Amino acid sequence: QVLLLIPKIGRFLIEKGKRITIEPLPGVSETHVRLYLLGYGFGTLLLQQSRFPLHASVVAFGKNDCIAFFGPSGIGKSTLAKALQQRGYPLLSDDLCVMDLQSSSAIQVFPGYPQIKLRENVAVILEKGIITTHEMNELDSKFHVQFREGFCAKPRRLIQLFALQQNDKSSEASVTPLTGLDKVMALVYNTYRLEMLKGMGLTSRHFEMCSQIAQQIPMFQVQRSSELSSLQSFVDLILKHIEQLTIS
């Protein structure tokens, strides 16, 4: 079992990958508890279940497939997912990508919670109505937007992974393939709640899972400017790249 002590929020006891017991501090809102439950709580629970949690946002693609964008906090995973959702690609999961590695033929990604978290400057550009209908969460300075339409509630087969990287030296985005150990290490460093693995005795199993994913799924490094003015051209590039690969 794992006991998480979250300052100003409360305690979360996660047991055997099956149960989460929450003891919130007096006066803490349900919204704030939910934020850490869906993040730290479920991230830890999934590690106990030996499922692979990647720090990524995922959108559905085609009839049965999905693509995932991973990287550190603030790199633009949710921004890209929201922009793709507006192009007709339903959100499968935001910020946390849970993979089932049981099958040797395909890796499945489970749907997450029908919510996406957007910073104010992104919300102004992509979803202006959010500003007037939602309150900003002061814990992470983001709008937590829940919805039903534009969400995929069924598991999908993962077909591509994109590692997002910021490059403000150029306004032109680029997509280059990752190979070998670079793929494995990209997954290692972007595992959700990576810092907890050693204490849970999962270091070896974690590396095995990263290696399996790297062997099965094509992976690409994407460099892009953080300027929102280049977002739509960046989405065009990603879609063109995906369509070319699926056709070939």
mmCIF file with all atom_site columns, N, CA and C in Angstrom, residues 36 72 74 91 96 99 158 210 220 228 230:
data_model
loop_
_atom_site.group_PDB
_atom_site.id
_atom_site.type_symbol
_atom_site.label_atom_id
_atom_site.label_alt_id
_atom_site.label_comp_id
_atom_site.label_asym_id
_atom_site.label_entity_id
_atom_site.label_seq_id
_atom_site.pdbx_PDB_ins_code
_atom_site.Cartn_x
_atom_site.Cartn_y
_atom_site.Cartn_z
_atom_site.occupancy
_atom_site.B_iso_or_equiv
_atom_site.pdbx_formal_charge
_atom_site.auth_seq_id
_atom_site.auth_comp_id
_atom_site.auth_asym_id
_atom_site.auth_atom_id
_atom_site.pdbx_PDB_model_num
ATOM 1  N N  . TYR A 1 36  ? -6.529  15.693 -7.487  1.00 0.00 ? 36  TYR A N  1
ATOM 2  C CA . TYR A 1 36  ? -5.449  14.816 -7.039  1.00 0.00 ? 36  TYR A CA 1
ATOM 3  C C  . TYR A 1 36  ? -5.838  13.342 -7.095  1.00 0.00 ? 36  TYR A C  1
ATOM 4  N N  . PRO A 1 72  ? 6.644   16.693 -20.820 1.00 0.00 ? 72  PRO A N  1
ATOM 5  C CA . PRO A 1 72  ? 6.524   17.263 -19.472 1.00 0.00 ? 72  PRO A CA 1
ATOM 6  C C  . PRO A 1 72  ? 5.359   18.225 -19.352 1.00 0.00 ? 72  PRO A C  1
ATOM 7  N N  . GLY A 1 74  ? 3.192   21.424 -19.209 1.00 0.00 ? 74  GLY A N  1
ATOM 8  C CA . GLY A 1 74  ? 3.330   22.719 -19.861 1.00 0.00 ? 74  GLY A CA 1
ATOM 9  C C  . GLY A 1 74  ? 3.817   22.664 -21.293 1.00 0.00 ? 74  GLY A C  1
ATOM 10 N N  . LEU A 1 91  ? -11.496 13.211 -27.972 1.00 0.00 ? 91  LEU A N  1
ATOM 11 C CA . LEU A 1 91  ? -10.534 13.007 -26.899 1.00 0.00 ? 91  LEU A CA 1
ATOM 12 C C  . LEU A 1 91  ? -10.744 11.631 -26.276 1.00 0.00 ? 91  LEU A C  1
ATOM 13 N N  . LEU A 1 96  ? -3.151  11.772 -18.890 1.00 0.00 ? 96  LEU A N  1
ATOM 14 C CA . LEU A 1 96  ? -2.781  10.438 -18.416 1.00 0.00 ? 96  LEU A CA 1
ATOM 15 C C  . LEU A 1 96  ? -3.236  9.390  -19.425 1.00 0.00 ? 96  LEU A C  1
ATOM 16 N N  . MET A 1 99  ? -2.096  2.340  -20.651 1.00 0.00 ? 99  MET A N  1
ATOM 17 C CA . MET A 1 99  ? -1.931  1.316  -21.675 1.00 0.00 ? 99  MET A CA 1
ATOM 18 C C  . MET A 1 99  ? -2.078  -0.077 -21.089 1.00 0.00 ? 99  MET A C  1
ATOM 19 N N  . LEU A 1 158 ? -3.428  1.693  -29.907 1.00 0.00 ? 158 LEU A N  1
ATOM 20 C CA . LEU A 1 158 ? -2.418  2.740  -30.073 1.00 0.00 ? 158 LEU A CA 1
ATOM 21 C C  . LEU A 1 158 ? -1.604  2.477  -31.326 1.00 0.00 ? 158 LEU A C  1
ATOM 22 N N  . CYS A 1 210 ? 8.454   -0.355 -20.869 1.00 0.00 ? 210 CYS A N  1
ATOM 23 C CA . CYS A 1 210 ? 8.924   0.675  -21.805 1.00 0.00 ? 210 CYS A CA 1
ATOM 24 C C  . CYS A 1 210 ? 9.537   0.035  -23.049 1.00 0.00 ? 210 CYS A C  1
ATOM 25 N N  . PHE A 1 220 ? 7.804   9.296  -32.642 1.00 0.00 ? 220 PHE A N  1
ATOM 26 C CA . PHE A 1 220 ? 8.391   10.443 -33.327 1.00 0.00 ? 220 PHE A CA 1
ATOM 27 C C  . PHE A 1 220 ? 8.622   11.589 -32.345 1.00 0.00 ? 220 PHE A C  1
ATOM 28 N N  . LEU A 1 228 ? 1.075   30.316 -29.821 1.00 0.00 ? 228 LEU A N  1
ATOM 29 C CA . LEU A 1 228 ? -0.236  29.790 -30.189 1.00 0.00 ? 228 LEU A CA 1
ATOM 30 C C  . LEU A 1 228 ? -0.629  30.153 -31.613 1.00 0.00 ? 228 LEU A C  1
ATOM 31 N N  . SER A 1 230 ? 0.971   29.608 -34.153 1.00 0.00 ? 230 SER A N  1
ATOM 32 C CA . SER A 1 230 ? 1.411   28.551 -35.068 1.00 0.00 ? 230 SER A CA 1
ATOM 33 C C  . SER A 1 230 ? 0.696   27.228 -34.802 1.00 0.00 ? 230 SER A C  1
#
